Coordinates of C-alpha atoms and ligand atoms in Angstrom, one line a residue:
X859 CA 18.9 1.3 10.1
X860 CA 15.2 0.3 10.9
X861 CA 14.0 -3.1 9.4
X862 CA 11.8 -1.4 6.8
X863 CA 14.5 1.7 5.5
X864 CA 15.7 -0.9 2.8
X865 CA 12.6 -1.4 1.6
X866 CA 11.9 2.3 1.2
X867 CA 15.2 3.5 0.2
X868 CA 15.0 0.5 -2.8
X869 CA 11.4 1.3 -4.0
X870 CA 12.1 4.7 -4.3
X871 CA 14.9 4.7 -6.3
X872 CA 13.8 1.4 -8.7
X873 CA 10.8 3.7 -9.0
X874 CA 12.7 6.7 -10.2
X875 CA 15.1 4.2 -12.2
X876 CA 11.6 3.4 -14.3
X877 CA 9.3 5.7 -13.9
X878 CA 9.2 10.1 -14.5
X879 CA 8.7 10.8 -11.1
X880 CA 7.7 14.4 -9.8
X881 CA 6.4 14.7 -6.3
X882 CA 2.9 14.9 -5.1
X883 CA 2.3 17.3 -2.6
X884 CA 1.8 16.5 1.0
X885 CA 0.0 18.5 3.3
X886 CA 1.4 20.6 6.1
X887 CA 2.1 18.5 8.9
X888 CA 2.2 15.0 7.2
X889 CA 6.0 14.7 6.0
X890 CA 7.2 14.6 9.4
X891 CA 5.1 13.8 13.1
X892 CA 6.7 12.6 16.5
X893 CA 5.6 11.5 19.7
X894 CA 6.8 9.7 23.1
X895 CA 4.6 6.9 23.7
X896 CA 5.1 4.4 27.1
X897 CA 5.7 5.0 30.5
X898 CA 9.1 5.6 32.5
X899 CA 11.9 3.2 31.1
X900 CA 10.1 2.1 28.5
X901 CA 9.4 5.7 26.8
X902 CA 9.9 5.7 23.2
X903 CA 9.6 8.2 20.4
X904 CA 7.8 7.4 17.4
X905 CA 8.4 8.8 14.4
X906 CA 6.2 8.8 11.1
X907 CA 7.1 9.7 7.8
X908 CA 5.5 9.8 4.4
X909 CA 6.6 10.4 1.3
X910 CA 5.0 10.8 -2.2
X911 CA 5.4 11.0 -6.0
X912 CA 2.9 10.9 -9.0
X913 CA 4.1 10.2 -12.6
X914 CA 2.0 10.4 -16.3
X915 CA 0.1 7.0 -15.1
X916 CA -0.2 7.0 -11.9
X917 CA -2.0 9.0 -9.5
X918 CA -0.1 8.7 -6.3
X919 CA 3.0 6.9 -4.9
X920 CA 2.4 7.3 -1.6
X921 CA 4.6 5.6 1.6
X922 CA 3.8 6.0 5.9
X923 CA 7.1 5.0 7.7
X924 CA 6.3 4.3 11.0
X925 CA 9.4 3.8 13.8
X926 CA 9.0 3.4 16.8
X927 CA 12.0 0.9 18.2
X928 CA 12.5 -3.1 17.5
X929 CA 8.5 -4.0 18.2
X930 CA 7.1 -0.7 16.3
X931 CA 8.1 -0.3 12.4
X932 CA 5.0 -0.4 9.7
X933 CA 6.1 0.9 5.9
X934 CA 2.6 1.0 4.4
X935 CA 3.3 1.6 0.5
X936 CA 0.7 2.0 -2.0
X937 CA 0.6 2.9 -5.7
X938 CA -2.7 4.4 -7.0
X939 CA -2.7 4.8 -11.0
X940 CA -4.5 7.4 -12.5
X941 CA -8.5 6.5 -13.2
X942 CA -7.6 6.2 -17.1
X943 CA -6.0 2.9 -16.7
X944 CA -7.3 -0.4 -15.8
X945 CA -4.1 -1.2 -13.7
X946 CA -4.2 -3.0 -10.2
X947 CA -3.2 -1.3 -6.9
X948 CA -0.2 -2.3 -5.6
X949 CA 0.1 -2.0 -2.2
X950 CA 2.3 -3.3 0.8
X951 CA 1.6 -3.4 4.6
X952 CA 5.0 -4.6 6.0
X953 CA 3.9 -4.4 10.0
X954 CA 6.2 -5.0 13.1
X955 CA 4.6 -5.6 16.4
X956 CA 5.4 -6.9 19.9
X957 CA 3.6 -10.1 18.6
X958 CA 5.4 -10.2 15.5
X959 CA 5.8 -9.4 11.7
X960 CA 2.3 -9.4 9.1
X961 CA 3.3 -9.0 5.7
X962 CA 0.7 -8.1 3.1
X963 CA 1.7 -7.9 -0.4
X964 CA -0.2 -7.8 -3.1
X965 CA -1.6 -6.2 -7.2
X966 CA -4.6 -5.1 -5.5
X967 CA -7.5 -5.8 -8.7
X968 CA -10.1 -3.3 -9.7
X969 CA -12.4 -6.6 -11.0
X970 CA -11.7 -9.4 -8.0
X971 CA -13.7 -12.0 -10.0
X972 CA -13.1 -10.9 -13.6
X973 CA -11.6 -13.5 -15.7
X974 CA -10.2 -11.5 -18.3
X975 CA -8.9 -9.3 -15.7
X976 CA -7.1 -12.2 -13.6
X977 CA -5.7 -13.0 -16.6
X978 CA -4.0 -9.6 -17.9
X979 CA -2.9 -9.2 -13.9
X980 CA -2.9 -12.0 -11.5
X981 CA -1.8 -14.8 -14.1
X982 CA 1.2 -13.3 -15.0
X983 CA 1.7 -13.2 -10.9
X984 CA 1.3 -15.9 -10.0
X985 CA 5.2 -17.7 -10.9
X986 CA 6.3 -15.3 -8.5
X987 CA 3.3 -15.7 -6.2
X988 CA 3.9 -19.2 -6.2
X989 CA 7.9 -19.1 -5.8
X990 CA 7.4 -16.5 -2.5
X991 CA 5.4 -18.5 -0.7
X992 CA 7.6 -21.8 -0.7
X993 CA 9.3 -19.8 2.0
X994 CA 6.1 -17.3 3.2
X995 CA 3.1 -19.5 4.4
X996 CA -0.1 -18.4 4.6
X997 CA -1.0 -15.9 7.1
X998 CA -4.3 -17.8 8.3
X999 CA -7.3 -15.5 8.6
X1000 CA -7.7 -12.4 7.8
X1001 CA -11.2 -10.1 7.5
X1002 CA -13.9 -11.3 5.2
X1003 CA -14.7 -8.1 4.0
X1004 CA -11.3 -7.2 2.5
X1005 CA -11.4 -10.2 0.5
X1006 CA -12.7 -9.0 -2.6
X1007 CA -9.8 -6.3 -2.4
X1008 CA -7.1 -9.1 -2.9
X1009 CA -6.0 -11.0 -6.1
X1010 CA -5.2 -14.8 -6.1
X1011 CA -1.1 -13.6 -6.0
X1012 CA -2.0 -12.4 -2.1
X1013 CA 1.0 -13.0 -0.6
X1014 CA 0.0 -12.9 3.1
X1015 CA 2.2 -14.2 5.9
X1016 CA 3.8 -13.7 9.5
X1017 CA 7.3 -15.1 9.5
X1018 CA 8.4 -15.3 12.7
X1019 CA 12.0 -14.8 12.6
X1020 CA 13.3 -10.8 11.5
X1021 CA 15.8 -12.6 9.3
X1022 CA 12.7 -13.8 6.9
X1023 CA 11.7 -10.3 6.5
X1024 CA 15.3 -9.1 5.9
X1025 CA 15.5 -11.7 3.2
X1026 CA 12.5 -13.9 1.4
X1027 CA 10.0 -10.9 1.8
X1028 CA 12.4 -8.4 0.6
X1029 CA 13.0 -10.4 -2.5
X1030 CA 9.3 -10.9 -2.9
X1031 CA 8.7 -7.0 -2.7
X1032 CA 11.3 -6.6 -5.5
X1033 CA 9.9 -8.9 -7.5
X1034 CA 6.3 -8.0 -7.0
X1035 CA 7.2 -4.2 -7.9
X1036 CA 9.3 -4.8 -11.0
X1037 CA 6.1 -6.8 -12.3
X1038 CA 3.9 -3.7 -11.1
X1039 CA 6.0 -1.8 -13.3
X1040 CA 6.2 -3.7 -16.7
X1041 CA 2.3 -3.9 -15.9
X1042 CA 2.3 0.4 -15.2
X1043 CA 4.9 0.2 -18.8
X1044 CA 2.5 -1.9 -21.0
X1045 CA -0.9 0.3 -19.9
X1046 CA -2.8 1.9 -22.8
X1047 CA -5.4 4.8 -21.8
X1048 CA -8.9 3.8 -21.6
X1049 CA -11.1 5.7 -23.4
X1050 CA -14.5 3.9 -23.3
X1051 CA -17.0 5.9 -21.0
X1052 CA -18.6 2.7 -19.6
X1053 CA -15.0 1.1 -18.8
X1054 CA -14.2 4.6 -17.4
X1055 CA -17.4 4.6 -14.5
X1056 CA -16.5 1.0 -13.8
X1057 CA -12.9 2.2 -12.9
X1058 CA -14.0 5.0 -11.2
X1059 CA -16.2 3.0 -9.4
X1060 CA -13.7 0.4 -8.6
X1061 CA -11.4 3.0 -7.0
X1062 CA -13.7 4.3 -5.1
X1063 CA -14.8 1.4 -3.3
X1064 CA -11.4 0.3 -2.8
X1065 CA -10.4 3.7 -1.5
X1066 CA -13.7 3.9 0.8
X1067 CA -12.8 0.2 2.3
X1068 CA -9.0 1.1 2.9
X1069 CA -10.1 4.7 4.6
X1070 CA -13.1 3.2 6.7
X1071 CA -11.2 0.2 8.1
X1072 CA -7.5 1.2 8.0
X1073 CA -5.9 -1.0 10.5
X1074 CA -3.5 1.4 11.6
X1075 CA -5.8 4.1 12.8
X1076 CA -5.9 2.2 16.6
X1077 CA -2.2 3.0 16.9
X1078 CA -2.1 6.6 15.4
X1079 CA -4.8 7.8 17.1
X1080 CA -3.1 6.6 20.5
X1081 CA 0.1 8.3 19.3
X1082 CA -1.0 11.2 17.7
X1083 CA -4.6 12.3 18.4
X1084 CA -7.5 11.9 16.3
X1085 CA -7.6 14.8 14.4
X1086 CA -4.4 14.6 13.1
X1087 CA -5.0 10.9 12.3
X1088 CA -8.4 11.2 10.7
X1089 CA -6.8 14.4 8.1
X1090 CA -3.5 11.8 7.6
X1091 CA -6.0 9.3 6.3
X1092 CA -8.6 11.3 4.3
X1093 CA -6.3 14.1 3.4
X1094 CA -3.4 11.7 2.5
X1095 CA -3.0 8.8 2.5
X1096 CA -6.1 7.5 0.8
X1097 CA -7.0 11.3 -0.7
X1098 CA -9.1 10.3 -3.9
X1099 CA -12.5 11.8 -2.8
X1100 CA -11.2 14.9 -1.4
X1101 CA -9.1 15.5 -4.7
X1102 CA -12.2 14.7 -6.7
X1103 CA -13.9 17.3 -5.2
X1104 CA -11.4 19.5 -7.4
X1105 CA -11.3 18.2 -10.6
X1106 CA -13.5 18.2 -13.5
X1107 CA -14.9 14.6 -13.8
X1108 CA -13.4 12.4 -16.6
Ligands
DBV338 N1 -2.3 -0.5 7.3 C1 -2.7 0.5 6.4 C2 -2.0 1.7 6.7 C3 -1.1 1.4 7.8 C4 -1.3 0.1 8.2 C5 -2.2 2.9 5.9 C6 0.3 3.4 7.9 O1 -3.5 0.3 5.6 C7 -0.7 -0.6 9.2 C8 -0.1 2.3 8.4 N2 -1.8 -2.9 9.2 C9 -1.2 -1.8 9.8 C10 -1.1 -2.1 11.2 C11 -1.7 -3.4 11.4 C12 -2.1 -3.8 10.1 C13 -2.8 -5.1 9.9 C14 -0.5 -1.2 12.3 C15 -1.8 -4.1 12.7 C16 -3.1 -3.8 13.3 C17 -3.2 -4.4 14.7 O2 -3.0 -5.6 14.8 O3 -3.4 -3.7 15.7 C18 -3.6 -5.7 5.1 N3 -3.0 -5.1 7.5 C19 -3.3 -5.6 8.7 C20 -4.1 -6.7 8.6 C21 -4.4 -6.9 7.2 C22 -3.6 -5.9 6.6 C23 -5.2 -8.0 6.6 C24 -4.6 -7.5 9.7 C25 -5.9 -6.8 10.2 C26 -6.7 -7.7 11.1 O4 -6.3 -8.8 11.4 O5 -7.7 -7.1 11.5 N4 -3.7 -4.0 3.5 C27 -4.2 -4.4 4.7 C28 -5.7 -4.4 4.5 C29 -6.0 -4.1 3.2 C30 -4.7 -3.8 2.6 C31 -6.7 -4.7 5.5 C32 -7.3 -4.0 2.6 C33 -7.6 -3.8 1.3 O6 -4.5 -3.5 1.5

């Protein structure tokens, strides 16, 4: 079992516990890619795996598995709700490399610096926020530019022992998702066509940001080409423009 299988095997099935999940299609060629990566001795496959669901208020449910042996395993999991609903992102980049572990975990806003938004989502947070990070420090730097991207309840860290992973950021991704979900329970349909643009607009940029600087694209590119990489990203796993293109606009 790879360091980041509980974390998917749990989320899935609290999701389906909650929500009415039915799957969301992913293109040919995303569920399952492989590649041997290193030289000689040190050759090692590396596998990546995605899943995805959608459910009445949420867009996607998406999740990128990455494993590649103790110093490779990424599970990037992100929850897009639909763009009738005010509700945050949630999304997690658990990341495993020869220098270490980077957690990110966070209710990603639509309105950073909102104050009636901070307080329908971040407040409510922040008891967990605050209880998480007694045992995960602050990270230290991280870009600039994604700030705006992040709530106050960013839990960002780099534990350097396995067994802090295995345990506090486990229990912080439990709690962090059960309080996505009474948030995803408790949404009502917006209806107002200015609040509408500004969530479509919101979405956007966020989705733009993610796509343009995805950290991860370095490492798939190496393993799997850029081609392959560029469609994963645009055609997957952050997909909103390209589905737009289909869709009458709300
Ligand atoms: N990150 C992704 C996806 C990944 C992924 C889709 C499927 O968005 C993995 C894989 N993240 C990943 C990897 C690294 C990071 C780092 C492999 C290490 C990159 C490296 O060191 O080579 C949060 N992830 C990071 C970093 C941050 C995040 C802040 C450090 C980047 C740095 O220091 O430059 N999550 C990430 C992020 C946003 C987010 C930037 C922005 C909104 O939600």
């Amino acid at each position: 079992m790879t360091l980041y299988q509980p974390f998917l095997d749990y989320a899935i099935a609290y999701l389906r516990s909650r929500l009415e999940l039915s799957p969301y299609p992913i293109p040919d060629g995303f569920e399952y890619k492989s590649a041997i990566t290193g030289k000689g001795k040190n050759q090692e496959e590396v596998i990546t795996t995605s899943y995805a669901f959608q459910s009445p208020k949420i867009r996607q449910i998406r999740a990128a598995h990455v494993q590649g042996g103790q110093s490779l395993q990424v599970l990037n999991f992100v929850i897009f709700p639909h763009l009738n609903y005010d509700l945050p992102f949630f999304g997690a980049d658990l990341v495993t490399l020869p220098g270490g572990h980077l957690i990110a975990l966070d209710m990603q806003p639509l309105f950073r610096d909102d104050l009636v938004y901070q307080a329908k989502y971040t407040e409510p947070i922040l008891p967990i926020f605050h209880a998480h990070q007694q045992h995960l420090t602050w990270g230290g730097d991280f870009p600039e530019e994604a700030r705006p991207f992040f709530s106050p309840a960013f839990l960002w860290t780099r534990p350097q022992e396995t067994a802090v992973v295995e345990t506090h950021v486990f229990a912080a991704f439990k709690d962090y998702l059960k309080a996505y979900l009474d948030f995803v329970d408790k949404a009502e349909s917006v209806i107002n066509a200015p609040a509408l643009t500004a969530i479509e607009q919101a979405q956007l940029r966020y989705l733009r940001y993610r796509s343009e600087k995805d950290p991860a694209r370095g490492m798939f590119r190496r393993f799997y080409g850029e081609e392959w990489t560029e469609e994963y990203i645009h055609g997957f796993l952050f997909d909103l423009e390209r589905k737009r293109q289909y869709s009458s606009p709300i």
